[in-house]
CSV table of C-alpha atoms and ligand atoms in Angstrom, one decimal:
chain,number,residue,atom,x,y,z
A,1,UNK,CA,214.4,92.7,-181.4
A,2,UNK,CA,213.8,96.3,-182.1
A,3,UNK,CA,211.6,96.9,-178.8
A,4,UNK,CA,214.1,93.9,-176.6
A,5,UNK,CA,217.2,95.7,-177.5
A,6,UNK,CA,216.7,98.4,-174.6
A,7,UNK,CA,215.8,96.1,-172.7
A,8,UNK,CA,218.2,93.5,-172.9
A,9,UNK,CA,220.8,96.7,-172.6
A,10,UNK,CA,219.3,97.5,-170.1
A,11,UNK,CA,219.1,94.4,-168.0
A,12,UNK,CA,223.0,93.8,-168.5
A,13,UNK,CA,223.5,97.2,-167.1
A,14,UNK,CA,221.7,96.6,-164.2
A,15,UNK,CA,223.6,92.6,-164.0
A,16,UNK,CA,226.8,94.7,-164.5
A,17,UNK,CA,226.1,96.9,-160.9
A,18,UNK,CA,227.5,95.9,-157.3
A,19,UNK,CA,224.9,94.5,-155.5
A,20,UNK,CA,224.5,96.9,-152.5
A,21,UNK,CA,225.9,95.1,-149.6
A,22,UNK,CA,222.8,93.7,-147.6
A,23,UNK,CA,222.5,94.6,-143.9
A,24,UNK,CA,222.3,91.1,-141.9
A,25,UNK,CA,221.8,90.3,-138.3
A,26,UNK,CA,222.3,87.3,-136.2
A,27,UNK,CA,219.5,86.4,-132.9
A,28,UNK,CA,221.1,84.9,-130.3
A,29,UNK,CA,218.9,84.2,-127.2
A,30,UNK,CA,220.6,84.0,-123.9
A,31,UNK,CA,219.9,81.5,-121.0
A,32,UNK,CA,217.7,79.0,-122.3
A,33,UNK,CA,215.1,77.3,-121.6
A,34,UNK,CA,214.1,80.3,-119.9
A,35,UNK,CA,214.7,83.1,-117.7
A,36,UNK,CA,213.9,83.4,-114.7
A,37,UNK,CA,213.8,79.4,-114.6
A,38,UNK,CA,211.5,80.2,-111.2
A,39,UNK,CA,208.8,81.0,-113.8
A,40,UNK,CA,206.4,78.0,-114.1
A,41,UNK,CA,207.2,75.3,-116.1
A,42,UNK,CA,203.4,76.4,-117.7
A,43,UNK,CA,203.8,79.9,-118.7
A,44,UNK,CA,207.9,78.5,-119.9
A,45,UNK,CA,205.8,76.6,-122.1
A,46,UNK,CA,203.2,79.4,-123.3
A,47,UNK,CA,206.8,82.2,-123.7
A,48,UNK,CA,208.7,79.5,-125.8
A,49,UNK,CA,205.8,79.0,-128.0
A,50,UNK,CA,206.0,83.1,-128.5
A,51,UNK,CA,209.0,83.0,-129.0
A,52,UNK,CA,209.7,80.4,-131.5
A,53,UNK,CA,206.2,82.1,-133.5
A,54,UNK,CA,208.0,85.5,-133.9
A,55,UNK,CA,211.2,83.5,-135.0
A,56,UNK,CA,209.2,81.7,-137.4
A,57,UNK,CA,207.1,84.1,-138.6
A,58,UNK,CA,210.2,86.3,-139.5
A,59,UNK,CA,211.9,83.2,-140.9
A,60,UNK,CA,215.1,84.2,-138.2
A,61,UNK,CA,217.6,81.7,-137.8
A,62,UNK,CA,218.4,81.7,-135.0
A,63,UNK,CA,220.5,80.3,-132.1
A,64,UNK,CA,219.7,79.4,-128.2
A,65,UNK,CA,222.2,79.1,-125.3
A,66,UNK,CA,221.5,76.6,-123.0
A,67,UNK,CA,222.5,76.6,-118.7
A,68,UNK,CA,221.8,73.5,-118.5
A,69,UNK,CA,221.1,73.5,-114.5
A,70,UNK,CA,217.6,75.2,-115.1
A,71,UNK,CA,216.1,71.5,-116.2
A,72,UNK,CA,216.9,70.1,-112.8
A,73,UNK,CA,213.6,70.6,-111.2
A,74,UNK,CA,212.5,68.6,-109.2
A,75,UNK,CA,209.2,67.0,-111.1
A,76,UNK,CA,209.4,68.9,-114.7
A,77,UNK,CA,213.0,67.6,-115.7
A,78,UNK,CA,211.3,66.9,-119.1
A,79,UNK,CA,209.1,69.6,-119.5
A,80,UNK,CA,212.3,71.1,-119.6
A,81,UNK,CA,214.0,69.1,-121.6
A,82,UNK,CA,210.6,69.7,-124.0
A,83,UNK,CA,211.3,73.0,-124.5
A,84,UNK,CA,215.0,72.7,-125.4
A,85,UNK,CA,212.9,70.0,-127.8
A,86,UNK,CA,210.4,72.8,-129.1
A,87,UNK,CA,213.4,74.7,-130.6
A,88,UNK,CA,215.1,72.2,-132.3
A,89,UNK,CA,212.1,71.1,-134.5
A,90,UNK,CA,211.1,74.5,-134.9
A,91,UNK,CA,214.4,74.8,-136.4
A,92,UNK,CA,217.1,76.6,-133.9
A,93,UNK,CA,219.9,75.9,-132.8
A,94,UNK,CA,220.7,75.4,-129.5
A,95,UNK,CA,224.1,76.4,-128.2
A,96,UNK,CA,226.2,75.8,-124.5
A,97,UNK,CA,226.0,78.7,-121.8
A,98,UNK,CA,227.8,76.1,-119.1
A,99,UNK,CA,225.9,74.5,-116.5
A,100,UNK,CA,225.2,77.2,-113.5
A,101,UNK,CA,225.7,80.3,-115.4
A,102,UNK,CA,229.7,80.5,-113.9
A,103,UNK,CA,231.5,84.1,-114.6
A,104,UNK,CA,234.5,82.9,-115.8
A,105,UNK,CA,235.8,86.4,-113.8
A,106,UNK,CA,235.3,84.7,-111.0
A,107,UNK,CA,235.9,80.8,-111.6
A,108,UNK,CA,239.2,79.3,-111.7
A,109,UNK,CA,239.9,77.3,-115.4
A,110,UNK,CA,240.0,73.9,-114.2
A,111,UNK,CA,236.3,74.9,-112.8
A,112,UNK,CA,235.3,76.7,-115.7
A,113,UNK,CA,235.9,74.1,-118.3
A,114,UNK,CA,234.2,71.8,-115.8
A,115,UNK,CA,230.8,73.8,-116.1
A,116,UNK,CA,230.8,73.5,-119.9
A,117,UNK,CA,231.1,69.6,-119.6
A,118,UNK,CA,228.2,69.3,-117.2
A,119,UNK,CA,226.1,71.5,-119.5
A,120,UNK,CA,226.2,69.8,-122.7
A,121,UNK,CA,225.0,66.3,-121.4
A,122,UNK,CA,221.0,66.9,-122.8
A,123,UNK,CA,222.3,69.7,-125.4
A,124,UNK,CA,225.0,66.7,-126.4
A,125,UNK,CA,221.8,64.1,-126.4
A,126,UNK,CA,219.5,66.1,-128.0
A,127,UNK,CA,221.2,67.2,-130.7
A,128,UNK,CA,223.0,64.2,-131.8
A,129,UNK,CA,219.2,62.1,-132.3
A,130,UNK,CA,219.2,64.9,-135.1
A,131,UNK,CA,223.0,64.3,-136.2
A,132,UNK,CA,224.4,67.0,-134.7
A,133,UNK,CA,226.6,68.4,-132.1
A,134,UNK,CA,226.7,71.7,-130.4
A,135,UNK,CA,229.2,74.2,-132.2
A,136,UNK,CA,229.3,77.3,-130.3
A,137,UNK,CA,230.2,78.5,-126.8
A,138,UNK,CA,228.3,82.1,-125.2
A,139,UNK,CA,230.7,82.7,-122.5
A,140,UNK,CA,228.4,83.3,-119.5
A,141,UNK,CA,228.4,87.4,-118.8
A,142,UNK,CA,230.3,87.3,-121.6
A,143,UNK,CA,233.3,87.4,-119.5
A,144,UNK,CA,236.6,85.5,-122.0
A,145,UNK,CA,238.8,85.4,-119.4
A,146,UNK,CA,240.6,87.5,-116.0
A,147,UNK,CA,244.3,86.6,-118.0
A,148,UNK,CA,245.9,86.4,-121.1
A,149,UNK,CA,246.4,83.4,-120.4
A,150,UNK,CA,243.5,81.7,-119.0
A,151,UNK,CA,241.6,82.9,-122.0
A,152,UNK,CA,243.7,81.3,-124.7
A,153,UNK,CA,243.8,78.2,-122.4
A,154,UNK,CA,239.5,78.2,-122.8
A,155,UNK,CA,239.8,78.7,-126.5
A,156,UNK,CA,242.3,75.8,-126.7
A,157,UNK,CA,240.0,73.7,-124.9
A,158,UNK,CA,237.1,75.1,-126.9
A,159,UNK,CA,238.6,73.8,-129.6
A,160,UNK,CA,239.6,70.5,-128.9
A,161,UNK,CA,235.9,69.2,-127.5
A,162,UNK,CA,234.6,71.3,-131.3
A,163,UNK,CA,233.3,74.5,-129.8
A,164,UNK,CA,233.7,78.4,-131.8
A,165,UNK,CA,233.3,81.3,-129.2
A,166,UNK,CA,230.1,82.9,-129.6
A,167,UNK,CA,230.6,86.5,-130.2
A,168,UNK,CA,227.8,88.7,-130.2
A,169,UNK,CA,228.4,93.0,-131.8
A,170,UNK,CA,224.8,94.7,-130.8
A,171,UNK,CA,222.8,94.5,-127.1
A,172,UNK,CA,220.5,96.7,-125.4
A,173,UNK,CA,220.2,96.3,-122.3
A,174,UNK,CA,217.4,93.6,-122.5
A,175,UNK,CA,217.9,92.3,-119.0
A,176,UNK,CA,217.6,95.8,-117.0
A,177,UNK,CA,214.4,96.2,-119.0
A,178,UNK,CA,213.1,92.3,-118.5
A,179,UNK,CA,213.9,92.8,-114.2
A,180,UNK,CA,211.0,95.7,-114.8
A,181,UNK,CA,208.6,94.2,-116.8
A,182,UNK,CA,208.6,90.5,-115.4
A,183,UNK,CA,208.0,93.0,-111.5
A,184,UNK,CA,205.0,94.9,-113.4
A,185,UNK,CA,203.9,91.9,-114.5
A,186,UNK,CA,204.0,89.5,-111.4
A,187,UNK,CA,202.1,92.9,-109.7
A,188,UNK,CA,199.6,92.4,-112.5
A,189,UNK,CA,200.2,96.3,-113.5
A,190,UNK,CA,199.9,95.4,-117.6
A,191,UNK,CA,199.6,98.8,-118.1
A,192,UNK,CA,202.8,99.7,-116.7
A,193,UNK,CA,204.0,96.6,-118.6
A,194,UNK,CA,203.1,98.1,-122.5
A,195,UNK,CA,205.1,100.6,-121.5
A,196,UNK,CA,208.3,99.1,-120.1
A,197,UNK,CA,208.1,96.8,-123.5
A,198,UNK,CA,207.5,99.9,-125.9
A,199,UNK,CA,211.0,101.8,-123.9
A,200,UNK,CA,212.3,98.4,-124.9
A,201,UNK,CA,211.3,97.9,-128.5
A,202,UNK,CA,212.6,101.8,-128.9
A,203,UNK,CA,216.0,101.5,-127.3
A,204,UNK,CA,217.1,98.7,-130.1
A,205,UNK,CA,216.8,101.9,-132.3
A,206,UNK,CA,219.9,104.1,-130.8
A,207,UNK,CA,221.5,100.8,-129.4
A,208,UNK,CA,222.0,99.6,-133.3
A,209,UNK,CA,223.3,103.5,-134.3
A,210,UNK,CA,225.5,102.9,-131.9
A,211,UNK,CA,226.5,99.6,-133.2
A,212,UNK,CA,226.1,100.0,-136.8
A,213,UNK,CA,228.1,103.4,-136.4
A,214,UNK,CA,231.1,101.5,-135.0
A,215,UNK,CA,230.9,98.6,-137.4
A,216,UNK,CA,231.7,101.5,-140.5
A,217,UNK,CA,234.2,102.7,-138.7
A,218,UNK,CA,236.3,99.4,-137.7
A,219,UNK,CA,235.7,97.7,-141.3
A,220,UNK,CA,234.0,100.8,-143.3
A,221,UNK,CA,231.6,98.0,-144.7
A,222,UNK,CA,228.6,96.6,-144.1
A,223,UNK,CA,229.6,93.7,-141.8
A,224,UNK,CA,227.0,91.6,-139.6
A,225,UNK,CA,225.6,91.6,-136.4
A,226,UNK,CA,224.6,89.3,-134.1
A,227,UNK,CA,222.0,90.5,-130.8
A,228,UNK,CA,222.0,89.9,-127.5
A,229,UNK,CA,219.2,88.9,-126.1
A,230,UNK,CA,218.0,86.7,-123.1
A,231,UNK,CA,214.8,84.2,-123.4
A,232,UNK,CA,212.7,85.9,-121.4
A,233,UNK,CA,209.2,86.9,-121.0
A,234,UNK,CA,210.1,90.4,-122.3
A,235,UNK,CA,211.5,89.3,-125.4
A,236,UNK,CA,208.7,86.8,-125.7
A,237,UNK,CA,206.5,89.7,-125.6
A,238,UNK,CA,208.1,91.8,-127.6
A,239,UNK,CA,210.2,90.0,-130.1
A,240,UNK,CA,207.9,90.1,-133.3
A,241,UNK,CA,207.9,94.1,-132.6
A,242,UNK,CA,211.9,93.9,-132.5
A,243,UNK,CA,212.0,91.4,-136.0
A,244,UNK,CA,209.5,93.7,-138.1
A,245,UNK,CA,212.2,96.8,-137.2
A,246,UNK,CA,214.8,95.0,-138.3
A,247,UNK,CA,213.4,94.5,-141.2
A,248,UNK,CA,213.0,97.8,-141.6
A,249,UNK,CA,215.7,99.1,-140.8
A,250,UNK,CA,216.9,96.8,-144.3
A,251,UNK,CA,218.6,93.5,-142.0
A,252,UNK,CA,218.0,90.3,-143.5
A,253,UNK,CA,218.3,87.5,-140.9
A,254,UNK,CA,221.4,85.2,-141.3
A,255,UNK,CA,222.0,82.2,-138.6
A,256,UNK,CA,225.8,83.0,-136.8
A,257,UNK,CA,227.3,80.2,-138.8
A,258,UNK,CA,226.4,82.4,-141.9
A,259,UNK,CA,227.6,85.8,-139.8
A,260,UNK,CA,230.9,84.2,-138.8
A,261,UNK,CA,231.6,83.5,-142.2
A,262,UNK,CA,232.4,87.0,-142.8
A,263,UNK,CA,236.2,88.2,-142.2
A,264,UNK,CA,235.3,90.7,-140.3
A,265,UNK,CA,234.1,88.4,-137.8
A,266,UNK,CA,236.6,86.9,-137.5
A,267,UNK,CA,239.1,89.6,-136.1
A,268,UNK,CA,240.7,89.7,-133.1
A,269,UNK,CA,239.6,89.4,-130.0
A,270,UNK,CA,242.1,92.4,-128.2
A,271,UNK,CA,240.0,93.2,-124.8
A,272,UNK,CA,240.8,90.9,-121.5
A,273,UNK,CA,239.0,92.0,-118.2
A,274,UNK,CA,236.0,91.8,-115.7
A,275,UNK,CA,233.5,93.3,-118.6
A,276,UNK,CA,231.9,91.7,-121.3
A,277,UNK,CA,232.0,94.4,-123.9
A,278,UNK,CA,230.8,93.8,-127.4
A,279,UNK,CA,233.1,92.1,-129.6
A,280,UNK,CA,233.4,95.3,-132.1
A,281,UNK,CA,234.7,96.8,-129.1
A,282,UNK,CA,237.1,93.3,-128.6
A,283,UNK,CA,238.0,93.6,-132.9
A,284,UNK,CA,238.8,97.7,-132.2
A,285,UNK,CA,241.6,96.9,-129.5
A,286,UNK,CA,242.6,93.4,-131.6
A,287,UNK,CA,243.0,95.3,-135.3
A,288,UNK,CA,244.4,98.1,-132.9
A,289,UNK,CA,241.5,100.7,-134.9
A,290,UNK,CA,240.6,102.9,-132.3
A,291,UNK,CA,236.8,103.8,-132.2
A,292,UNK,CA,235.2,106.8,-131.8
A,293,UNK,CA,232.2,105.4,-130.0
A,294,UNK,CA,232.9,104.0,-127.1
A,295,UNK,CA,229.6,101.5,-125.9
A,296,UNK,CA,225.5,101.7,-125.6
A,297,UNK,CA,223.3,104.8,-125.0
A,298,UNK,CA,221.6,103.8,-121.5
A,299,UNK,CA,217.9,103.1,-120.8
A,300,UNK,CA,215.8,105.6,-120.4
A,301,UNK,CA,215.8,106.7,-116.3
A,302,UNK,CA,212.9,105.7,-115.2
A,303,UNK,CA,213.7,102.0,-116.5
A,304,UNK,CA,217.3,102.1,-114.7
A,305,UNK,CA,215.6,103.9,-111.7
A,306,UNK,CA,213.3,101.0,-111.0
A,307,UNK,CA,215.8,98.4,-112.1
A,308,UNK,CA,217.8,99.8,-109.3
A,309,UNK,CA,214.6,100.3,-106.6
A,310,UNK,CA,214.1,96.1,-107.7
A,311,UNK,CA,218.1,95.4,-107.1
A,312,UNK,CA,218.2,97.0,-103.6
B,401,ZN,ZN1,223.8,83.7,-119.7
């Protein structure tokens, strides 16, 4: 006992210490089965395998949000549904991202509701085969409604159909990098593509610093972050490095369901308007706790310049 006693005392003291709050992050991917939908089915299969391999390697319980209109390509419907099956077989969850990727800002409420219903037929069937139902809706362009009335009416509609809103807290302009990357790959400029991919992975750091700072200002504690990215070639090629970076920053991967159990993520969303800001900014308004940080840093100038020249 003479030797054991100090050991026991030390162990008891350690147990009495409050556990340092673990940093947590949920990974969410939009525009399934794949963006852009014009990507060949062969490439979509290979890139989906790559996305899922990265998620499984890092034990990420991710969720993907589906645009079912992307399934309806003549001769490929079954193949594209197979991509969604692969997500479920890999243990990932699927949610609804509406049919046609219609934005709420420019779509009347009845048509917007129709897009949700049309957008769940296949997903609901695939989930039912596994004893599950769709549980989360990700607003397209993360536009939650043009007016308070439309927003509240749609939220009531979601609830009645068994859906909860899927918020996000972190994004780092992946659609801008993805468009520039896709262009470089299609032109066969692989060195350039690698440079874009490196810049993209690096851009996650300043974005996380901004949103971590915002969360600390709002809640004065560690709250779960929710990352929004897309099922794209860029993320298929970069996700492994991004997940390693997140682990390096001390994050553990949690499901969207677990992230939303944190009371901070149930804060009121006080934003109404045409943009699609992080829920941290919406909660800042809803809780009337102003933050000194207004949004995430822009991508490097050479990336935005290329993106703009592609969009012209
Ligand atoms: Zn989308």
